[in-house]
Each structure stands twice: as structure tokens, then as C-alpha cells.
mmCIF file of N, CA and C in Angstrom:
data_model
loop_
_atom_site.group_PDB
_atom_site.id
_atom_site.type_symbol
_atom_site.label_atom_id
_atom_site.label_comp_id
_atom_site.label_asym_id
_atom_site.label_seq_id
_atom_site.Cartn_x
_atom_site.Cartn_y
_atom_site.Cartn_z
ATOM 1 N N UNK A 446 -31.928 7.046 17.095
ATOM 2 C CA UNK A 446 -32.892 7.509 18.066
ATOM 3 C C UNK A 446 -33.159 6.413 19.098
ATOM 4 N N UNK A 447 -33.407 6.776 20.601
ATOM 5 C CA UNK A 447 -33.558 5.925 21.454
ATOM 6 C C UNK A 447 -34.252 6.002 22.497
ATOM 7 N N UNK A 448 -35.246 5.343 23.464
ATOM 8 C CA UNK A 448 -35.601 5.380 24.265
ATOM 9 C C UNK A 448 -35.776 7.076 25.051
ATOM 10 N N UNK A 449 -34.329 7.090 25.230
ATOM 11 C CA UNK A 449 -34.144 8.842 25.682
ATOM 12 C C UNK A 449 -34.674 9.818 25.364
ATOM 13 N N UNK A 450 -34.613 9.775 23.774
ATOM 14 C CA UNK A 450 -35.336 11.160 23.144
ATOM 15 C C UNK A 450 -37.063 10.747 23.718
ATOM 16 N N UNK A 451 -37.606 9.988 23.814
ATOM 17 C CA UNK A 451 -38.863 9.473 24.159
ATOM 18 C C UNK A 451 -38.961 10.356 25.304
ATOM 19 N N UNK A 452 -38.708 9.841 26.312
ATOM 20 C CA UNK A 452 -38.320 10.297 27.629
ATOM 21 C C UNK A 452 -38.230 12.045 27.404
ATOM 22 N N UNK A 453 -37.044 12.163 27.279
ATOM 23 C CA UNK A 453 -37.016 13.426 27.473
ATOM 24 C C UNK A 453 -38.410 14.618 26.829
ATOM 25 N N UNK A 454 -38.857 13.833 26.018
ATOM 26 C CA UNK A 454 -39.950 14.505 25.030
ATOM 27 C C UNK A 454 -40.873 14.678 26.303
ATOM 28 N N UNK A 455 -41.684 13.675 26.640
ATOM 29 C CA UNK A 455 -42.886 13.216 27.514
ATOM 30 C C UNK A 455 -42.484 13.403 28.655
ATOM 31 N N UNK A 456 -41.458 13.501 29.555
ATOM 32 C CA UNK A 456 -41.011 13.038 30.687
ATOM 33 C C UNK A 456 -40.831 11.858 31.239
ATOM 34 N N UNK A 457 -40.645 11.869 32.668
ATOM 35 C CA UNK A 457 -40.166 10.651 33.014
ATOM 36 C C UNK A 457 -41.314 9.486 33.973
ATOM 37 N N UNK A 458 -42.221 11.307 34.389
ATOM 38 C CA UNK A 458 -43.559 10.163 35.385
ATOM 39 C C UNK A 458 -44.340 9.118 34.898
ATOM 40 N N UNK A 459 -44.280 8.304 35.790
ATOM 41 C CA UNK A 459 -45.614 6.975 35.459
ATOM 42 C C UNK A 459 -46.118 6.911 37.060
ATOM 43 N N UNK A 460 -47.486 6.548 36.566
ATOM 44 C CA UNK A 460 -48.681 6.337 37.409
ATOM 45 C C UNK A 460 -48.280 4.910 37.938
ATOM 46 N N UNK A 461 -47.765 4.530 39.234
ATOM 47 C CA UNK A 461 -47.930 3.256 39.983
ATOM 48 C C UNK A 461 -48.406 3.071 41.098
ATOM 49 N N UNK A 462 -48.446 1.906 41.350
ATOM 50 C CA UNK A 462 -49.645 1.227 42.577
ATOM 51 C C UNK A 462 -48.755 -0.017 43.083
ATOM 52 N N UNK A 463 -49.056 -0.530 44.393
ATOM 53 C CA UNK A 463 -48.688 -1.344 44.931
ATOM 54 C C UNK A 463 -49.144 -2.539 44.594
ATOM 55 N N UNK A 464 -48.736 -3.454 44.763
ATOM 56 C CA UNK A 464 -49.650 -5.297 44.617
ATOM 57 C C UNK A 464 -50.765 -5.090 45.260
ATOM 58 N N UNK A 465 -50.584 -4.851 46.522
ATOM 59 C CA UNK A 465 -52.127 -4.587 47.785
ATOM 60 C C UNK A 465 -52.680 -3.797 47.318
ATOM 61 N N UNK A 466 -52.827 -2.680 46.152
ATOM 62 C CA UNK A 466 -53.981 -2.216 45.755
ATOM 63 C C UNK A 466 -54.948 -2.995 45.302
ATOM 64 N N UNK A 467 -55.872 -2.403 45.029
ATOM 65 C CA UNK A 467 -56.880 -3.331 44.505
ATOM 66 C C UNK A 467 -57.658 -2.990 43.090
ATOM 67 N N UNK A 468 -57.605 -3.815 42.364
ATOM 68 C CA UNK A 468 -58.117 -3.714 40.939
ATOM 69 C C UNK A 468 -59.289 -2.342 40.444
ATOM 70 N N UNK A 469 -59.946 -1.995 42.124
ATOM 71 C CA UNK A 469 -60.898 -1.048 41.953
ATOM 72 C C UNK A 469 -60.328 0.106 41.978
ATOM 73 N N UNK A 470 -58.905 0.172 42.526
ATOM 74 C CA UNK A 470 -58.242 1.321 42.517
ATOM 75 C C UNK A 470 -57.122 1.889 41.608
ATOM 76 N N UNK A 471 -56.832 0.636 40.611
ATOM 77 C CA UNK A 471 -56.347 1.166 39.800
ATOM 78 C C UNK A 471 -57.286 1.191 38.799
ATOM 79 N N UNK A 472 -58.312 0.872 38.441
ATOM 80 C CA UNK A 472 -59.177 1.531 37.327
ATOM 81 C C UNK A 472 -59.057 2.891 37.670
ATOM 82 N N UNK A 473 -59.573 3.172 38.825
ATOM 83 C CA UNK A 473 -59.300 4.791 39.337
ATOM 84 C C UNK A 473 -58.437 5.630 38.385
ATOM 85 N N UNK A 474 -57.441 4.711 39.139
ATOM 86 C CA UNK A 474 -56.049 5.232 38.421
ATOM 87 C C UNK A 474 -56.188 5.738 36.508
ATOM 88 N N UNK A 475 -56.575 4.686 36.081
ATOM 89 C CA UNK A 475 -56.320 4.456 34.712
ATOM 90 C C UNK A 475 -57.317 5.874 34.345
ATOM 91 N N UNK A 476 -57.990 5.860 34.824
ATOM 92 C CA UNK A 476 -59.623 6.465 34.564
ATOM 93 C C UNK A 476 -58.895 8.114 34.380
ATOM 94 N N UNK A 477 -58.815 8.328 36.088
ATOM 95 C CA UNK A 477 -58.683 9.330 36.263
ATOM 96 C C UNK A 477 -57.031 10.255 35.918
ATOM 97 N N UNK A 478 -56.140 9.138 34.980
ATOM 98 C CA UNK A 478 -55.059 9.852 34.107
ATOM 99 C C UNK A 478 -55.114 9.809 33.254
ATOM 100 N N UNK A 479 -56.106 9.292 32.416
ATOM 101 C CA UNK A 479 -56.379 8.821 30.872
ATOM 102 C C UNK A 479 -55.266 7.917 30.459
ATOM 103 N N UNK A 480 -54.817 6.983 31.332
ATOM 104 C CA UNK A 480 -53.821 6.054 31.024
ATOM 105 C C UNK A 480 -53.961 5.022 30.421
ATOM 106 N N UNK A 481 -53.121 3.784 30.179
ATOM 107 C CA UNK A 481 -53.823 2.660 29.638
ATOM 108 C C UNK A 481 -53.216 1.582 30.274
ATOM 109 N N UNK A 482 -51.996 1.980 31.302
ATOM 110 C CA UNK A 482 -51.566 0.826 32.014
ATOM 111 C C UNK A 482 -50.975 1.274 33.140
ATOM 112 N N UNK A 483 -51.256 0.900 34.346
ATOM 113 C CA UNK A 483 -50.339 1.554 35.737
ATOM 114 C C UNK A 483 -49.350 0.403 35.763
ATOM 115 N N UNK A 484 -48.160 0.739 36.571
ATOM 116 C CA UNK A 484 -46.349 -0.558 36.612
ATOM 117 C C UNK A 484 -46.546 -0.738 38.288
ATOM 118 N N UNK A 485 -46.523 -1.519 38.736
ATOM 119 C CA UNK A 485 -46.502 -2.212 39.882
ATOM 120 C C UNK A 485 -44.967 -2.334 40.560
ATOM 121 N N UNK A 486 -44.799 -1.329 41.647
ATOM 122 C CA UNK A 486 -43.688 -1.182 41.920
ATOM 123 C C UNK A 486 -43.732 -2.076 43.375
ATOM 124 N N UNK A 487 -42.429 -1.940 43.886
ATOM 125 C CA UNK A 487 -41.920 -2.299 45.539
ATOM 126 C C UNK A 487 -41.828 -1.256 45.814
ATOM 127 N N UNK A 488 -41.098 -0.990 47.440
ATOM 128 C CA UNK A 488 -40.680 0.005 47.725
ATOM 129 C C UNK A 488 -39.564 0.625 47.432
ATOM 130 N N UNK A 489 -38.692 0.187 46.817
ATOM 131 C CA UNK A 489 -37.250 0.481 46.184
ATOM 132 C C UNK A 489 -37.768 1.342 44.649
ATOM 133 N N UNK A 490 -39.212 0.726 44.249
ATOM 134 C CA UNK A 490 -39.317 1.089 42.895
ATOM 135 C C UNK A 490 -38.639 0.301 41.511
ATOM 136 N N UNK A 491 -38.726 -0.868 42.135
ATOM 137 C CA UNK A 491 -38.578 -2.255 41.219
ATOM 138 C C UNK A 491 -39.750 -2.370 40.993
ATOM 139 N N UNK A 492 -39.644 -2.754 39.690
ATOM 140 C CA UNK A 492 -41.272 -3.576 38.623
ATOM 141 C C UNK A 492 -41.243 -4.624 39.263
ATOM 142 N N UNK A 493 -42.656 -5.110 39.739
ATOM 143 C CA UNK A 493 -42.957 -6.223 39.781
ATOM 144 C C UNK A 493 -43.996 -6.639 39.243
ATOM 145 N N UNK A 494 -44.830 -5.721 38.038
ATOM 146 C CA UNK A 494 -45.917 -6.202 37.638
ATOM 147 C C UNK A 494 -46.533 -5.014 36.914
ATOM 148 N N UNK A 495 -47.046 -5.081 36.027
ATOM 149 C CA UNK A 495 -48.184 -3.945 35.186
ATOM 150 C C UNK A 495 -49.674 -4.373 34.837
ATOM 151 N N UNK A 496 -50.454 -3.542 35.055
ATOM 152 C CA UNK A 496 -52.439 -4.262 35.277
ATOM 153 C C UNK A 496 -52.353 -3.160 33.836
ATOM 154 N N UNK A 497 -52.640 -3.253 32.795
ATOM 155 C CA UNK A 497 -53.456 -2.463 31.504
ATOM 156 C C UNK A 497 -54.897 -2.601 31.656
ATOM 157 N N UNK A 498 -55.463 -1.882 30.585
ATOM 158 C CA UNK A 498 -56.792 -2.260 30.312
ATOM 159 C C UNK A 498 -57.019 -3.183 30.259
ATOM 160 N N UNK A 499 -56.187 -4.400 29.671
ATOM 161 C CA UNK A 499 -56.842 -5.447 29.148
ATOM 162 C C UNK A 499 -56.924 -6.369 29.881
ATOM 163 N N UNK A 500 -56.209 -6.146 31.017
ATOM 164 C CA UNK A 500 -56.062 -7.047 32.323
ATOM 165 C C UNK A 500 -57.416 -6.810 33.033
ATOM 166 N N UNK A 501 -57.843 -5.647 32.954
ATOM 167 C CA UNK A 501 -59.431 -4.876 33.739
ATOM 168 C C UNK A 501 -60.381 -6.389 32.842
ATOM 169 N N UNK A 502 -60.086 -6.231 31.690
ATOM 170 C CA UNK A 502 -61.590 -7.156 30.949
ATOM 171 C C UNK A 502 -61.082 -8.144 31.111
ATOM 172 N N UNK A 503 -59.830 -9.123 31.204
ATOM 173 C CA UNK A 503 -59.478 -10.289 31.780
ATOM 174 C C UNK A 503 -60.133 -10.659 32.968
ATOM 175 N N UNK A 504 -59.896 -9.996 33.995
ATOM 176 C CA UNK A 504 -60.367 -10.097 35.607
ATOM 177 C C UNK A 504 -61.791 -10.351 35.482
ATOM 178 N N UNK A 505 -62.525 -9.686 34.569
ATOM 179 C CA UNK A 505 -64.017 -9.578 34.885
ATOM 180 C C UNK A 505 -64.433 -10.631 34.263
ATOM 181 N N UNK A 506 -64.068 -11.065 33.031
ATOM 182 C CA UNK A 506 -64.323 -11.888 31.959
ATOM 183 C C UNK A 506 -64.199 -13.100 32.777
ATOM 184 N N UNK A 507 -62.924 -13.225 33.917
ATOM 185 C CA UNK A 507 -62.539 -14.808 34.362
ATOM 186 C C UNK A 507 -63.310 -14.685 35.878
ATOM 187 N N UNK A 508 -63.210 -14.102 36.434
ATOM 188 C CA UNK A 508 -63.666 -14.054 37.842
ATOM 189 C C UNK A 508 -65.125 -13.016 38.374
ATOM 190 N N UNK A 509 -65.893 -12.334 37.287
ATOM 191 C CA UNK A 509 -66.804 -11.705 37.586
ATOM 192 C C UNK A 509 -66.174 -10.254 38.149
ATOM 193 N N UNK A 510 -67.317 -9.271 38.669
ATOM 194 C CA UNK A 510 -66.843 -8.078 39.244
ATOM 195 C C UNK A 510 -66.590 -7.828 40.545
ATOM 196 N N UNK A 511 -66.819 -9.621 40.956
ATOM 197 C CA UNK A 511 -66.268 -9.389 42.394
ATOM 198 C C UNK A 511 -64.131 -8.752 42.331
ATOM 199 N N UNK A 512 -63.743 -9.584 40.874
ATOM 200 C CA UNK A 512 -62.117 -9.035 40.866
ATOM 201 C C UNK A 512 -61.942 -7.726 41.411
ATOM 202 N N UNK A 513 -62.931 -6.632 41.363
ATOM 203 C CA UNK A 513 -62.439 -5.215 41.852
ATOM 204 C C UNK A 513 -62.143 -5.211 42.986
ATOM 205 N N UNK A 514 -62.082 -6.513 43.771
ATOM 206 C CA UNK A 514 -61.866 -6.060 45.131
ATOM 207 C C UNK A 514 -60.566 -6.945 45.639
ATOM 208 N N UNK A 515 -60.515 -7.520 44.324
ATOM 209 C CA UNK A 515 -58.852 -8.188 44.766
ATOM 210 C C UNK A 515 -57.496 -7.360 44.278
ATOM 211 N N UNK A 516 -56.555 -7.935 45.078
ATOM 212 C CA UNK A 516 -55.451 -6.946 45.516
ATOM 213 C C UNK A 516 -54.701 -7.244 43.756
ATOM 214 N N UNK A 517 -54.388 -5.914 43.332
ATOM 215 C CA UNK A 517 -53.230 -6.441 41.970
ATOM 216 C C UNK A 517 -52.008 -7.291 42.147
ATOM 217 N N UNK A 518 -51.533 -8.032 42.852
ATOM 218 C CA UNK A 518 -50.966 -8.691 42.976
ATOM 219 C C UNK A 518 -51.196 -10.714 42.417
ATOM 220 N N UNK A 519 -52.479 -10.537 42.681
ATOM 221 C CA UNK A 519 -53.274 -11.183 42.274
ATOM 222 C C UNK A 519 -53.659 -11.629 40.685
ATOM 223 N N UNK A 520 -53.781 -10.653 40.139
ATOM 224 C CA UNK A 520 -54.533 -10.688 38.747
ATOM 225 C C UNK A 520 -53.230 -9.767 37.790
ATOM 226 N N UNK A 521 -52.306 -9.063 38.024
ATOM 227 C CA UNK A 521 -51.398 -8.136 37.591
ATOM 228 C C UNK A 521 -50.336 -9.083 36.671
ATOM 229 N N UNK A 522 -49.645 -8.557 35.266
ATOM 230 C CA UNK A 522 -49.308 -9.479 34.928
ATOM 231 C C UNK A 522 -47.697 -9.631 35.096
ATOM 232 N N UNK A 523 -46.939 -10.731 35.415
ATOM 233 C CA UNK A 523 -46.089 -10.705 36.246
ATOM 234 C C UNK A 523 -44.824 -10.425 35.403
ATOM 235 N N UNK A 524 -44.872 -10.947 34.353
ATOM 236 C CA UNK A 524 -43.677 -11.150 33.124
ATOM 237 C C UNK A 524 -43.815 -9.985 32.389
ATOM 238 N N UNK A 525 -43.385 -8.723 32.557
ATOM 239 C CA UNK A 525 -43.400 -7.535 32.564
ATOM 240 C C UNK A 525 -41.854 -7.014 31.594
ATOM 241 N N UNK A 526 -42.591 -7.402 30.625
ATOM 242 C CA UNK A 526 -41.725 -6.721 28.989
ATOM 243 C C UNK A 526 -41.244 -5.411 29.137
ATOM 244 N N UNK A 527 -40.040 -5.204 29.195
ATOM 245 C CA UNK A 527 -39.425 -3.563 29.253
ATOM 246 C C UNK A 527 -38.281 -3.295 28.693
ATOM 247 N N UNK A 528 -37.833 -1.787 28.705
ATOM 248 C CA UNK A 528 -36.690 -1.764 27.754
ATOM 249 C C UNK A 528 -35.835 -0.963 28.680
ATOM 250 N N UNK A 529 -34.881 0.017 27.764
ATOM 251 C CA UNK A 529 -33.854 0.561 28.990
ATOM 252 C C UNK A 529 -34.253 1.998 28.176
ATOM 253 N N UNK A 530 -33.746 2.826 28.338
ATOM 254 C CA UNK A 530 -33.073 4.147 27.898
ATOM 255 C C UNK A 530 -32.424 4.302 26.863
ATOM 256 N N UNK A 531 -31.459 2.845 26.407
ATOM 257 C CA UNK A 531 -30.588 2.772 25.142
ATOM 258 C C UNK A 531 -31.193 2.231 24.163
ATOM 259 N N UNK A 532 -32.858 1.663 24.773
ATOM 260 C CA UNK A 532 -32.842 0.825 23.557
ATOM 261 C C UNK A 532 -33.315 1.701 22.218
ATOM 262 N N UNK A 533 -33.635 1.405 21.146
ATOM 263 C CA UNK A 533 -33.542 2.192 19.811
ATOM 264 C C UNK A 533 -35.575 2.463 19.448
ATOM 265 N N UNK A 534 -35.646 3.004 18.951
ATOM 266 C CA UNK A 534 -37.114 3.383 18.613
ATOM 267 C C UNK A 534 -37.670 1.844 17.368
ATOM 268 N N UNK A 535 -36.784 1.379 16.716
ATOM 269 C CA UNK A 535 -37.035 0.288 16.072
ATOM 270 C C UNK A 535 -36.783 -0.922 16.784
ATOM 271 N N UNK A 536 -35.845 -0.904 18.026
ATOM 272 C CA UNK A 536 -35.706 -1.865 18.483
ATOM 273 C C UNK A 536 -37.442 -2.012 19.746
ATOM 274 N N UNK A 537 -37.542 -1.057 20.377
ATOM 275 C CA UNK A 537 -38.683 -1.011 20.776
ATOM 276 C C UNK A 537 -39.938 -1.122 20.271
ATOM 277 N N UNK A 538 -40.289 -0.929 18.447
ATOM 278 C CA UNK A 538 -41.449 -1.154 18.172
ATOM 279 C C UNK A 538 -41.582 -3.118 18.309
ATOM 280 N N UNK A 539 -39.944 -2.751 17.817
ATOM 281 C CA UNK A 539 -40.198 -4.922 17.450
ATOM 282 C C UNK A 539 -40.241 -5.311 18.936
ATOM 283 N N UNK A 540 -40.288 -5.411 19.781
ATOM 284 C CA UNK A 540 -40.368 -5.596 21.151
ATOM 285 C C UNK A 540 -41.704 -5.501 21.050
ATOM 286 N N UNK A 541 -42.508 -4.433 20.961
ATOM 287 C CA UNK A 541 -43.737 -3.992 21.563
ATOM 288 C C UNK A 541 -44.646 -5.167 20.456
ATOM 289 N N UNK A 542 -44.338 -5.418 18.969
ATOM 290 C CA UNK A 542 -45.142 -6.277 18.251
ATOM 291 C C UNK A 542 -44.703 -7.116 18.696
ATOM 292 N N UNK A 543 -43.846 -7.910 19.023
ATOM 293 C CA UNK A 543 -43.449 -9.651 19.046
ATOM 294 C C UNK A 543 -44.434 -9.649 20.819
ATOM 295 N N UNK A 544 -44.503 -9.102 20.929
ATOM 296 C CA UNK A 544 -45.064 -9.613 22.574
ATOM 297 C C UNK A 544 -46.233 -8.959 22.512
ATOM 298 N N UNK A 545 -46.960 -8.361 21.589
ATOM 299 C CA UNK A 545 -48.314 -7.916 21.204
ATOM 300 C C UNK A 545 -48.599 -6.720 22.975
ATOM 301 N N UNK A 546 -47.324 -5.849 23.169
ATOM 302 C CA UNK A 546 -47.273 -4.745 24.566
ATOM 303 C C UNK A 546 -47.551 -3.481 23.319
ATOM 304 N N UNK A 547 -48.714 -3.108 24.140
ATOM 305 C CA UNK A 547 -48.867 -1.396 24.026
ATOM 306 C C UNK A 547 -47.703 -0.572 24.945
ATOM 307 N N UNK A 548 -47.658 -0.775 26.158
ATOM 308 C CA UNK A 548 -46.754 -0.280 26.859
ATOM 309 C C UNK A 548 -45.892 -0.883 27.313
ATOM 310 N N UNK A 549 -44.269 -0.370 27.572
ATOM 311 C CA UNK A 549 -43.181 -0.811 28.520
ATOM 312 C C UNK A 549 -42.966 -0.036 29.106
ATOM 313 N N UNK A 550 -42.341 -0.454 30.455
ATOM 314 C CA UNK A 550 -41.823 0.189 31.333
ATOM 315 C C UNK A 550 -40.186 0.579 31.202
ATOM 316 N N UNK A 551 -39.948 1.681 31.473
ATOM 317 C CA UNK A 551 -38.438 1.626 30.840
ATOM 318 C C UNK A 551 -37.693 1.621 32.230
ATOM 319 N N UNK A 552 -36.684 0.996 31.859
ATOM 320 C CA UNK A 552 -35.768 0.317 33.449
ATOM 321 C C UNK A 552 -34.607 1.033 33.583
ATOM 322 N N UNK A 553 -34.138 1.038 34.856
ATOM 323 C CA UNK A 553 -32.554 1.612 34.902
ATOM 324 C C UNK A 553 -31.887 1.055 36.064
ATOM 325 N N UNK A 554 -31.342 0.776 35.896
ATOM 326 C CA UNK A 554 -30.490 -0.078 37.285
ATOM 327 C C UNK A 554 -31.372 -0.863 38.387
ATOM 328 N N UNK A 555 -32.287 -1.130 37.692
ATOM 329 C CA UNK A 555 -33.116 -2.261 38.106
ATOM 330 C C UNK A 555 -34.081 -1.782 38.763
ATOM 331 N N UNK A 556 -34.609 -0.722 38.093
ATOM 332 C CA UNK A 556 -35.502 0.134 38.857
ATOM 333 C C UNK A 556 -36.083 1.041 37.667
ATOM 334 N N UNK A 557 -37.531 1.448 37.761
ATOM 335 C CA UNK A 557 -38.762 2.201 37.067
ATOM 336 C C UNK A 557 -37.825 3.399 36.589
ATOM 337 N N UNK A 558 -37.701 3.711 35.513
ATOM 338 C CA UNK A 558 -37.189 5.126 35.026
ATOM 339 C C UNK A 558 -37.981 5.476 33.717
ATOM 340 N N UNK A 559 -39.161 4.966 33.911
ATOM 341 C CA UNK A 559 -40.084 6.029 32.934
ATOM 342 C C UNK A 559 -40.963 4.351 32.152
ATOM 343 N N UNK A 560 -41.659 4.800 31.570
ATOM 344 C CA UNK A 560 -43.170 4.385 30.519
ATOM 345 C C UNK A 560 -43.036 4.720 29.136
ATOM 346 N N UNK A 561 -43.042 4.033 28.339
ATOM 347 C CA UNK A 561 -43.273 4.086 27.070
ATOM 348 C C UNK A 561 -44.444 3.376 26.609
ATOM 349 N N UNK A 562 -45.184 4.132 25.042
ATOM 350 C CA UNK A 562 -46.024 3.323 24.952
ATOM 351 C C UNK A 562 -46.233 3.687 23.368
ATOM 352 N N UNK A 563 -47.076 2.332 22.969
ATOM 353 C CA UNK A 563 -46.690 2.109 21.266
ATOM 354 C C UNK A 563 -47.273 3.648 20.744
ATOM 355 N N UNK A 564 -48.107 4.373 21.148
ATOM 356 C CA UNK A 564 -48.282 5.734 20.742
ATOM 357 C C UNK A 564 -47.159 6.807 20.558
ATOM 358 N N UNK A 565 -46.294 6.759 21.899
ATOM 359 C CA UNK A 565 -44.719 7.562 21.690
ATOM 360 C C UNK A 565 -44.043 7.461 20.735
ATOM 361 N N UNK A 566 -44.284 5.718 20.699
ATOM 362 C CA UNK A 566 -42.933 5.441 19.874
ATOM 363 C C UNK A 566 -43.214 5.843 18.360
ATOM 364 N N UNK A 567 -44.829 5.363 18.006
ATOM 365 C CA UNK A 567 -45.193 5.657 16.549
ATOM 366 C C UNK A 567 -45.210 7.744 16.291
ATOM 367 N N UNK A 568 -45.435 8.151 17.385
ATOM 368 C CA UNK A 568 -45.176 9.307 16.793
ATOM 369 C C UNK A 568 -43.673 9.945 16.441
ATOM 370 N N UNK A 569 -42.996 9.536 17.565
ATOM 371 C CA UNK A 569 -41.591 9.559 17.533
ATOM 372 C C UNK A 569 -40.944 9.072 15.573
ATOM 373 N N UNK A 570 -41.154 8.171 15.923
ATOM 374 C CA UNK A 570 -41.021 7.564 14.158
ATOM 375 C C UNK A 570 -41.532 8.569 13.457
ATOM 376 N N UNK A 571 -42.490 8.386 13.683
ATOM 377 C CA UNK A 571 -42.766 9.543 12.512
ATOM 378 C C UNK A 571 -42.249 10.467 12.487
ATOM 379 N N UNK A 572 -42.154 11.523 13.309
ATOM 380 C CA UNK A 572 -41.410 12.931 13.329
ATOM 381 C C UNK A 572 -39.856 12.515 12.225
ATOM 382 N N UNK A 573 -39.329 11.511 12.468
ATOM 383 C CA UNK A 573 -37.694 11.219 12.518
ATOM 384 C C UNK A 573 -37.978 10.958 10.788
ATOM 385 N N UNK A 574 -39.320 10.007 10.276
ATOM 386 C CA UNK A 574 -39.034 10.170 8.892
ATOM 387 C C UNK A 574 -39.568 11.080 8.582
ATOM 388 N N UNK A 575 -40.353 12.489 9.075
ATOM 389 C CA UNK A 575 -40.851 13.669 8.330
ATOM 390 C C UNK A 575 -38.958 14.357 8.583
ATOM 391 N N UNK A 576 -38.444 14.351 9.313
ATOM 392 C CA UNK A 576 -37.202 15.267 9.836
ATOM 393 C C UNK A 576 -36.072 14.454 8.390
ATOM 394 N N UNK A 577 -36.630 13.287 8.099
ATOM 395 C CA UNK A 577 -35.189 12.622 6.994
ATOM 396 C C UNK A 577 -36.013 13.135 5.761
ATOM 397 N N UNK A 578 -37.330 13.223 5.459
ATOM 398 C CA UNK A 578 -37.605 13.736 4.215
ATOM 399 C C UNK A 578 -37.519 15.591 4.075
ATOM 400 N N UNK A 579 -37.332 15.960 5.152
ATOM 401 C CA UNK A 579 -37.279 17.699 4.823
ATOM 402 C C UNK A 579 -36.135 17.942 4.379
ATOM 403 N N UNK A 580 -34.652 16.596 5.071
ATOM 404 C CA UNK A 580 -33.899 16.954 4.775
ATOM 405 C C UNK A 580 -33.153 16.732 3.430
ATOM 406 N N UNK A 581 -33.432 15.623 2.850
ATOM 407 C CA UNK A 581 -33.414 14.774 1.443
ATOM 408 C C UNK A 581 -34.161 16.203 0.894
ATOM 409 N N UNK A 582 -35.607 16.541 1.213
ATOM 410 C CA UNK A 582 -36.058 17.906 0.371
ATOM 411 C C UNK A 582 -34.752 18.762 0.050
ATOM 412 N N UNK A 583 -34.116 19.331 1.391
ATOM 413 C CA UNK A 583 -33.566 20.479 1.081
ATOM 414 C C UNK A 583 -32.341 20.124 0.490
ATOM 415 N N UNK A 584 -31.890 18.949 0.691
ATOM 416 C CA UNK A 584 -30.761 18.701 -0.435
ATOM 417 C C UNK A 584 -30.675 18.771 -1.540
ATOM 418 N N UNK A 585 -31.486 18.093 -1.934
ATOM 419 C CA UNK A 585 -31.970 18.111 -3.704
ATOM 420 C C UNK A 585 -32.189 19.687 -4.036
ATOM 421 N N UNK A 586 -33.105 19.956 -3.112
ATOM 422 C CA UNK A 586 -33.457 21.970 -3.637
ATOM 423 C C UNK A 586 -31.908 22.707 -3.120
ATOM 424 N N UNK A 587 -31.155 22.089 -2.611
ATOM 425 C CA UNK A 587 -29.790 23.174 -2.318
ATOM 426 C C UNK A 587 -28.744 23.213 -2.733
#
């Protein structure tokens, strides 16, 4: 199982914003998709950055609430952990724990081709060992 089946399950949209947005506007963002992280594109739609929640209580925690009015480019975090399409549902959880990421951005020729996030992937897993125990069931019963 890989990246793909993810994708294809959920689709492919993610919620992004420019650097020159501003921290007040992607809370917006976050708020108003029930998201937990917008990907910071160019105009080509290259990553250059992802703001999560936790970046929201970073900003405020280090710089007060004046941060809502600085541009994400600014405060957004730059080293932006992602995977591809091929990568594997186990290869992505260990990714997502060793770098302590709820979400990646999934890449394709050097460019945004979808969002993953440790919720997909754990349900995904799961389905795949309920789908290996029905089938171990029906072996034994067949």
C-alpha cells in the first residue's frame, strides 16, 4: 500500500497560501476548513513552506499577537518533510514519527500533488489489517 491509495481515497486538494499571506489569514484558512496545516506554495506550485497549528501557538508564544499580521513567510516552517505517491503507508508513518509531522505534503515532479496526514495514514492501516484479518478469517473457515 502507498501514498496513492491515500490519495485516491481523500483526493488530491490541499488548502494553500502564499508567503505574503499573513498569519491572520491562514488561521482563516485552518479555521474555516477544519484543517490542521495549510503548504505554502510559489507560483509554479512548489512547496516552500507549511504554517500548522502549532506554528499559530509558536508565533504567539514568541512574538505576541502582533504575529497575525506578519506575512507567512516569516514565521512558516521552511524544512518541509514530504513524501511522493510511491512512498509506502509504513514508510510514511516512520517519516511522520521520526520528525514528530502530523502532516506531509505529497510531491511530484517537484511540485504539490496532494496532503497527507497522520490521521489518513492511521486509518488507512487500519482498514489494510481489518482487510488481512477477514482474509486469514475466511481461509481458515474455507
Amino acid at each position: 500500500m502507498s501514498v496513492l491509495a491515500i490519495l485516491m481515497e481523500k483526493g488530491c486538494h490541499v488548502v494553500t497560501a502564499a508567503g505574503t499571506d499573513t498569519v491572520n489569514d491562514a488561521c482563516r484558512l485552518l479555521h474555516s476548513n477544519h484543517i490542521g496545516a495549510v503548504v505554502i506554495v510559489d507560483r509554479e506550485n512548489r512547496i516552500e513552506g507549511i504554517f500548522t497549528e502549532r506554528d499559530v501557538v509558536a508565533a504567539i508564544a514568541q512574538r505576541g499577537i502582533s504575529c497575525m499580521e506578519m506575512q507567512l513567510s516569516e514565521v512558516m516552517w521552511r524544512n518541509v518533510f514530504s513524501c511522493t505517491r510511491t512512498t509506502s503507508i509504513n514508510g510514511l508513518m516512520e517519516i511522520m514519527n521520526e520528525q514528530k509531522a502530523r502532516h506531509l505534503p505529497v510531491e511530484h515532479d517537484g511540485r504539490l500533488a496532494g496532503i497527507v496526514s497522520i490521521g489518513d495514514a492511521v486509518r488507512h492501516h487500519i482498514r489494510a489489517i481489518e482487510y488481512e484479518a477477514e482474509y486469514i478469517r475466511s481461509y481458515i473457515a474455507g
